[in-house]
Amino acid sequence: MTQLMLKPPAILPAPPQVAAHALRGADAGAWRAPMLLDEDWLSAHFGRALRRRHPRGAHLFLEGAETENLYFFLRGWAMKYKSLLDGRRQILDFVLPGEPLGFVAAQRAPYAVEMLCDAETVAVPRRAFDEAFGADPAFARAICRQFEAASARAHDRMTSIGCRSARTRVCRLLAELVERATGAVPAHAPVSIALPLSQRHIADATALRVETVCRALVQLADEGVAVVRRGTLRVPDPAMLAEEA
Amino acid sequence: MTQLMLKPPAILPAPPQVAAHALRGADAGAWRAPMLLDEDWLSAHFGRALRRRHPRGAHLFLEGAETENLYFFLRGWAMKYKSLLDGRRQILDFVLPGEPLGFVAAQRAPYAVEMLCDAETVAVPRRAFDEAFGADPAFARAICRQFEAASARAHDRMTSIGCRSARTRVCRLLAELVERATGAVPAHAPVSIALPLSQRHIADATALRVETVCRALVQLADEGVAVVRRGTLRVPDPAMLAEEA
DNA sequence: CGCTACTTTGAATTATCTCAAGTTGAGTGG
DNA sequence: CCACTCAACTTGAGATAATTCAAAGTAGCG
């Protein structure tokens, strides 16, 4: 009954370049990344599925919360993070349009989720999700696939944080985000994407301090490798950035 | 057709304490952790499932390999790791008896898997696995659950590596392994488990250098928090160790 | 018994952090 | 339109946890 709504990102056509807007947050995420789970299909499949809008800074849920829904991102970026007792924060992953969010087994959220810009989601009640998971192997597989991809990203980030220099960690993060946002493998053509992240966010994702991130970004900008300015990331040569990472 | 072979670890009875053997590797993992996926059930379910023995140091597969099987660990420990060009190695996770290993979506292994001691697995051909996944929602859910748990561990480790001191990172790792190996939540009763890891392994898992790990372990031993000696980890007070982590 | 890998300890080095002090820039309200 | 505010960004200089390098000690294994 379900047509193939699961497209491997790799074979998707490269999306159009997004214009570089000066407004951080407002326009970030307006362009839709490759939609792994089609919205119409979601609506049809989950009768009680609820479409929701979230302002920048809103929490979808906090760490430890009992979540009654799972979510699919239609628009906007979010971050998964853990807070530490000493006030530090580790950003675990980012959520981009087209990606699912939530847990099948865990009762309590192992991390918090906060919107990085105005966003839109489809909330699916756990029960409906469970039914779909059991009834539709293709759906189950797609979810599993997403978990696997998230797991791979977690491993990459762990390796990055554990083994690489500050500069390299920042490069890797930027390269990853460009690749995920554009859905394209790194080429030599210049790319520009809306990046709804402060240096604080980059610092918390790479396990560096803001000052260190700042120094790295200044250096990268000087060298023309990558320029982050006013909510926009410009990369003259993504392949070069990827190589650095 | 499938009886409930999926038991949440939390409600399992605490397993018997394993005797402290002096032989690293030989006896490590001889005791079986809570089996999430029963061996008999696996055999019955996957006709072509193949039981295999692997010596310590053997690779199940290397990073980048095209794996034709998925695996379930019956006995022994293994590690998932990534190798870096400069010779460094990041251990991503450990695999304990009762846990599945493999990828549904990825064609190529994103990490290598090496045995930490003599081990025994059940290899399930990808095709058979896929069929079971589609045919049996309970199985699919169990797999998803395991992925989720692995993902949570990756997030914890990322946070640990990114935000904590050398000493704390080592404590967290030891606490995690004790909890996974015994299947029990930390109590005040002394615990001793076979730990088939060298300091090198601990270093690569915590993103520290061997010397730093050594210094941390010496300190922990002096304070009576945890003692690692000849393949055995003794923890006088697991609750205290957990608190430290 | 001797090789090899692992562990331990010390001393010097360094990447990153911390602290401190600007500067810039977006948003606000007069 | 300007002054004000607050947060984000930038830069410098000093502190430090962990690394690096070096070397000795120990244990496992053929």
Short mmCIF file of N, CA and C in Angstrom, two decimals, chain B residues 126-227:
data_model
loop_
_atom_site.label_atom_id
_atom_site.label_comp_id
_atom_site.label_asym_id
_atom_site.label_seq_id
_atom_site.Cartn_x
_atom_site.Cartn_y
_atom_site.Cartn_z
N ARG B 126 21.97 -11.50 5.57
CA ARG B 126 21.20 -10.28 5.44
C ARG B 126 19.78 -10.55 4.94
N ARG B 127 19.67 -11.45 3.99
CA ARG B 127 18.36 -11.73 3.40
C ARG B 127 17.40 -12.31 4.44
N ALA B 128 17.91 -13.28 5.19
CA ALA B 128 17.09 -13.90 6.22
C ALA B 128 16.69 -12.87 7.27
N PHE B 129 17.64 -12.02 7.58
CA PHE B 129 17.38 -10.98 8.57
C PHE B 129 16.27 -10.05 8.07
N ASP B 130 16.39 -9.65 6.82
CA ASP B 130 15.40 -8.76 6.23
C ASP B 130 14.01 -9.37 6.27
N GLU B 131 13.96 -10.65 5.95
CA GLU B 131 12.66 -11.33 5.96
C GLU B 131 12.05 -11.31 7.36
N ALA B 132 12.88 -11.65 8.33
CA ALA B 132 12.40 -11.67 9.71
C ALA B 132 11.96 -10.28 10.14
N PHE B 133 12.71 -9.31 9.70
CA PHE B 133 12.40 -7.94 10.06
C PHE B 133 11.03 -7.54 9.52
N GLY B 134 10.76 -7.95 8.29
CA GLY B 134 9.48 -7.61 7.67
C GLY B 134 8.34 -8.43 8.21
N ALA B 135 8.63 -9.70 8.51
CA ALA B 135 7.56 -10.62 8.88
C ALA B 135 7.18 -10.52 10.35
N ASP B 136 8.13 -10.13 11.15
CA ASP B 136 7.90 -10.19 12.59
C ASP B 136 8.11 -8.82 13.26
N PRO B 137 7.02 -8.11 13.50
CA PRO B 137 7.11 -6.78 14.11
C PRO B 137 7.84 -6.79 15.44
N ALA B 138 7.66 -7.85 16.21
CA ALA B 138 8.32 -7.91 17.52
C ALA B 138 9.84 -7.94 17.34
N PHE B 139 10.25 -8.69 16.33
CA PHE B 139 11.67 -8.76 16.03
C PHE B 139 12.18 -7.38 15.59
N ALA B 140 11.43 -6.77 14.68
CA ALA B 140 11.81 -5.45 14.20
C ALA B 140 11.93 -4.46 15.35
N ARG B 141 10.98 -4.54 16.25
CA ARG B 141 10.98 -3.64 17.39
C ARG B 141 12.20 -3.90 18.28
N ALA B 142 12.52 -5.16 18.47
CA ALA B 142 13.67 -5.51 19.31
C ALA B 142 14.95 -4.96 18.71
N ILE B 143 15.06 -5.08 17.40
CA ILE B 143 16.24 -4.56 16.72
C ILE B 143 16.31 -3.05 16.86
N CYS B 144 15.20 -2.41 16.62
CA CYS B 144 15.12 -0.96 16.74
C CYS B 144 15.52 -0.53 18.14
N ARG B 145 15.05 -1.27 19.11
CA ARG B 145 15.33 -1.00 20.50
C ARG B 145 16.83 -1.05 20.77
N GLN B 146 17.46 -2.07 20.21
CA GLN B 146 18.90 -2.22 20.40
C GLN B 146 19.66 -1.07 19.75
N PHE B 147 19.20 -0.68 18.57
CA PHE B 147 19.83 0.45 17.90
C PHE B 147 19.69 1.71 18.75
N GLU B 148 18.51 1.84 19.31
CA GLU B 148 18.25 3.01 20.13
C GLU B 148 19.18 3.03 21.34
N ALA B 149 19.34 1.87 21.95
CA ALA B 149 20.22 1.77 23.11
C ALA B 149 21.66 2.09 22.71
N ALA B 150 22.06 1.58 21.55
CA ALA B 150 23.42 1.83 21.07
C ALA B 150 23.60 3.32 20.82
N SER B 151 22.57 3.94 20.26
CA SER B 151 22.60 5.36 19.98
C SER B 151 22.73 6.15 21.28
N ALA B 152 21.98 5.73 22.28
CA ALA B 152 22.05 6.41 23.58
C ALA B 152 23.44 6.29 24.18
N ARG B 153 24.05 5.12 24.04
CA ARG B 153 25.41 4.95 24.54
C ARG B 153 26.37 5.85 23.79
N ALA B 154 26.19 5.95 22.49
CA ALA B 154 27.05 6.83 21.69
C ALA B 154 26.92 8.27 22.17
N HIS B 155 25.70 8.68 22.48
CA HIS B 155 25.49 10.04 22.96
C HIS B 155 26.15 10.25 24.31
N ASP B 156 26.01 9.26 25.17
CA ASP B 156 26.65 9.36 26.48
C ASP B 156 28.15 9.47 26.35
N ARG B 157 28.70 8.65 25.48
CA ARG B 157 30.14 8.64 25.34
C ARG B 157 30.63 9.95 24.74
N MET B 158 29.86 10.45 23.78
CA MET B 158 30.21 11.73 23.17
C MET B 158 30.26 12.82 24.23
N THR B 159 29.25 12.84 25.07
CA THR B 159 29.18 13.83 26.14
C THR B 159 30.34 13.64 27.10
N SER B 160 30.63 12.40 27.40
CA SER B 160 31.71 12.08 28.32
C SER B 160 33.04 12.58 27.79
N ILE B 161 33.32 12.24 26.54
CA ILE B 161 34.58 12.62 25.92
C ILE B 161 34.68 14.14 25.79
N GLY B 162 33.55 14.75 25.46
CA GLY B 162 33.57 16.18 25.20
C GLY B 162 33.65 17.05 26.44
N CYS B 163 33.05 16.60 27.52
CA CYS B 163 32.84 17.50 28.65
C CYS B 163 33.51 17.12 29.95
N ARG B 164 34.11 15.93 30.03
CA ARG B 164 34.55 15.50 31.35
C ARG B 164 36.05 15.28 31.45
N SER B 165 36.53 15.25 32.69
CA SER B 165 37.95 15.05 32.95
C SER B 165 38.34 13.61 32.68
N ALA B 166 39.64 13.41 32.59
CA ALA B 166 40.17 12.07 32.32
C ALA B 166 39.65 11.07 33.34
N ARG B 167 39.78 11.43 34.60
CA ARG B 167 39.35 10.55 35.67
C ARG B 167 37.88 10.17 35.54
N THR B 168 37.06 11.15 35.31
CA THR B 168 35.62 10.91 35.20
C THR B 168 35.29 10.03 34.00
N ARG B 169 35.98 10.28 32.90
CA ARG B 169 35.72 9.47 31.70
C ARG B 169 36.00 8.01 31.95
N VAL B 170 37.12 7.75 32.65
CA VAL B 170 37.47 6.37 32.95
C VAL B 170 36.41 5.76 33.88
N CYS B 171 36.01 6.52 34.88
CA CYS B 171 34.97 6.04 35.80
C CYS B 171 33.69 5.69 35.05
N ARG B 172 33.28 6.56 34.17
CA ARG B 172 32.04 6.34 33.43
C ARG B 172 32.12 5.06 32.62
N LEU B 173 33.26 4.88 31.96
CA LEU B 173 33.41 3.68 31.14
C LEU B 173 33.32 2.43 32.00
N LEU B 174 34.06 2.43 33.10
CA LEU B 174 34.05 1.26 33.97
C LEU B 174 32.64 1.01 34.51
N ALA B 175 31.98 2.08 34.93
CA ALA B 175 30.63 1.95 35.47
C ALA B 175 29.69 1.37 34.41
N GLU B 176 29.81 1.87 33.20
CA GLU B 176 28.95 1.38 32.13
C GLU B 176 29.17 -0.11 31.89
N LEU B 177 30.43 -0.51 31.85
CA LEU B 177 30.75 -1.91 31.54
C LEU B 177 30.28 -2.83 32.66
N VAL B 178 30.45 -2.37 33.89
CA VAL B 178 29.96 -3.18 35.02
C VAL B 178 28.44 -3.35 34.90
N GLU B 179 27.78 -2.27 34.60
CA GLU B 179 26.32 -2.34 34.53
C GLU B 179 25.85 -3.24 33.40
N ARG B 180 26.53 -3.12 32.26
CA ARG B 180 26.14 -3.95 31.11
C ARG B 180 26.48 -5.41 31.34
N ALA B 181 27.63 -5.65 31.96
CA ALA B 181 28.07 -7.03 32.14
C ALA B 181 27.24 -7.75 33.18
N THR B 182 26.89 -7.03 34.24
CA THR B 182 26.12 -7.68 35.30
C THR B 182 24.63 -7.58 35.06
N GLY B 183 24.22 -6.63 34.25
CA GLY B 183 22.79 -6.44 34.02
C GLY B 183 22.08 -5.90 35.23
N ALA B 184 22.85 -5.41 36.19
CA ALA B 184 22.24 -4.90 37.42
C ALA B 184 22.54 -3.41 37.59
N VAL B 185 21.63 -2.71 38.19
CA VAL B 185 21.89 -1.31 38.50
C VAL B 185 22.88 -1.25 39.65
N PRO B 186 23.68 -0.18 39.69
CA PRO B 186 24.74 -0.08 40.69
C PRO B 186 24.18 -0.14 42.12
N ALA B 187 24.74 -1.04 42.91
CA ALA B 187 24.37 -1.13 44.33
C ALA B 187 25.63 -0.92 45.16
N HIS B 188 25.54 -1.21 46.43
CA HIS B 188 26.71 -1.03 47.28
C HIS B 188 27.51 -2.31 47.45
N ALA B 189 26.96 -3.43 46.96
CA ALA B 189 27.67 -4.70 47.09
C ALA B 189 28.83 -4.77 46.10
N PRO B 190 29.99 -5.21 46.56
CA PRO B 190 31.17 -5.29 45.69
C PRO B 190 30.92 -6.18 44.48
N VAL B 191 31.48 -5.76 43.35
CA VAL B 191 31.30 -6.50 42.10
C VAL B 191 32.65 -6.77 41.49
N SER B 192 32.76 -7.91 40.84
CA SER B 192 33.99 -8.23 40.14
C SER B 192 33.64 -8.85 38.80
N ILE B 193 34.15 -8.31 37.75
CA ILE B 193 33.86 -8.87 36.42
C ILE B 193 35.16 -9.08 35.66
N ALA B 194 35.10 -10.00 34.71
CA ALA B 194 36.22 -10.18 33.79
C ALA B 194 36.20 -9.01 32.81
N LEU B 195 37.35 -8.37 32.65
CA LEU B 195 37.43 -7.20 31.79
C LEU B 195 38.52 -7.42 30.75
N PRO B 196 38.16 -7.88 29.59
CA PRO B 196 39.18 -8.26 28.59
C PRO B 196 39.72 -7.04 27.84
N LEU B 197 40.09 -6.00 28.60
CA LEU B 197 40.58 -4.77 27.98
C LEU B 197 41.96 -4.41 28.51
N SER B 198 42.83 -3.98 27.63
CA SER B 198 44.10 -3.41 28.06
C SER B 198 43.87 -1.93 28.33
N GLN B 199 44.84 -1.29 28.94
CA GLN B 199 44.73 0.15 29.17
C GLN B 199 44.64 0.88 27.82
N ARG B 200 45.27 0.28 26.83
CA ARG B 200 45.20 0.82 25.50
C ARG B 200 43.74 0.89 25.03
N HIS B 201 43.00 -0.17 25.28
CA HIS B 201 41.58 -0.18 24.90
C HIS B 201 40.80 0.90 25.63
N ILE B 202 41.07 1.00 26.93
CA ILE B 202 40.36 2.01 27.72
C ILE B 202 40.71 3.39 27.20
N ALA B 203 41.98 3.58 26.86
CA ALA B 203 42.42 4.87 26.34
C ALA B 203 41.69 5.20 25.03
N ASP B 204 41.60 4.22 24.15
CA ASP B 204 40.97 4.47 22.85
C ASP B 204 39.46 4.66 22.97
N ALA B 205 38.88 4.10 24.01
CA ALA B 205 37.44 4.27 24.21
C ALA B 205 37.11 5.62 24.84
N THR B 206 38.03 6.13 25.65
CA THR B 206 37.77 7.38 26.35
C THR B 206 38.45 8.57 25.68
N ALA B 207 39.14 8.29 24.59
CA ALA B 207 39.87 9.34 23.87
C ALA B 207 40.93 9.98 24.76
N LEU B 208 41.66 9.12 25.47
CA LEU B 208 42.78 9.57 26.27
C LEU B 208 44.02 8.82 25.80
N ARG B 209 45.17 9.14 26.35
CA ARG B 209 46.38 8.39 26.03
C ARG B 209 46.61 7.36 27.12
N VAL B 210 47.34 6.34 26.76
CA VAL B 210 47.56 5.24 27.71
C VAL B 210 48.10 5.76 29.03
N GLU B 211 49.07 6.66 28.96
CA GLU B 211 49.69 7.17 30.19
C GLU B 211 48.65 7.84 31.09
N THR B 212 47.77 8.60 30.46
CA THR B 212 46.74 9.29 31.24
C THR B 212 45.80 8.29 31.90
N VAL B 213 45.43 7.25 31.15
CA VAL B 213 44.56 6.21 31.70
C VAL B 213 45.25 5.52 32.86
N CYS B 214 46.50 5.22 32.67
CA CYS B 214 47.26 4.56 33.72
C CYS B 214 47.23 5.39 35.00
N ARG B 215 47.54 6.67 34.87
CA ARG B 215 47.55 7.54 36.04
C ARG B 215 46.17 7.56 36.70
N ALA B 216 45.13 7.60 35.90
CA ALA B 216 43.78 7.61 36.46
C ALA B 216 43.48 6.31 37.19
N LEU B 217 43.88 5.20 36.59
CA LEU B 217 43.60 3.90 37.20
C LEU B 217 44.37 3.72 38.51
N VAL B 218 45.61 4.18 38.50
CA VAL B 218 46.41 4.09 39.72
C VAL B 218 45.71 4.87 40.84
N GLN B 219 45.26 6.05 40.48
CA GLN B 219 44.58 6.90 41.46
C GLN B 219 43.30 6.23 41.98
N LEU B 220 42.52 5.67 41.05
CA LEU B 220 41.27 5.01 41.44
C LEU B 220 41.54 3.80 42.34
N ALA B 221 42.60 3.08 42.00
CA ALA B 221 42.95 1.91 42.81
C ALA B 221 43.38 2.35 44.21
N ASP B 222 44.20 3.41 44.25
CA ASP B 222 44.66 3.93 45.55
C ASP B 222 43.48 4.31 46.43
N GLU B 223 42.48 4.90 45.79
CA GLU B 223 41.32 5.37 46.56
C GLU B 223 40.31 4.26 46.80
N GLY B 224 40.58 3.10 46.22
CA GLY B 224 39.67 1.97 46.43
C GLY B 224 38.36 2.09 45.69
N VAL B 225 38.34 2.92 44.65
CA VAL B 225 37.11 3.09 43.87
C VAL B 225 36.94 1.94 42.88
N ALA B 226 38.03 1.60 42.21
CA ALA B 226 37.98 0.51 41.23
C ALA B 226 39.39 -0.01 41.00
N VAL B 227 39.51 -1.30 40.87
CA VAL B 227 40.83 -1.90 40.65
C VAL B 227 40.80 -2.77 39.40
#
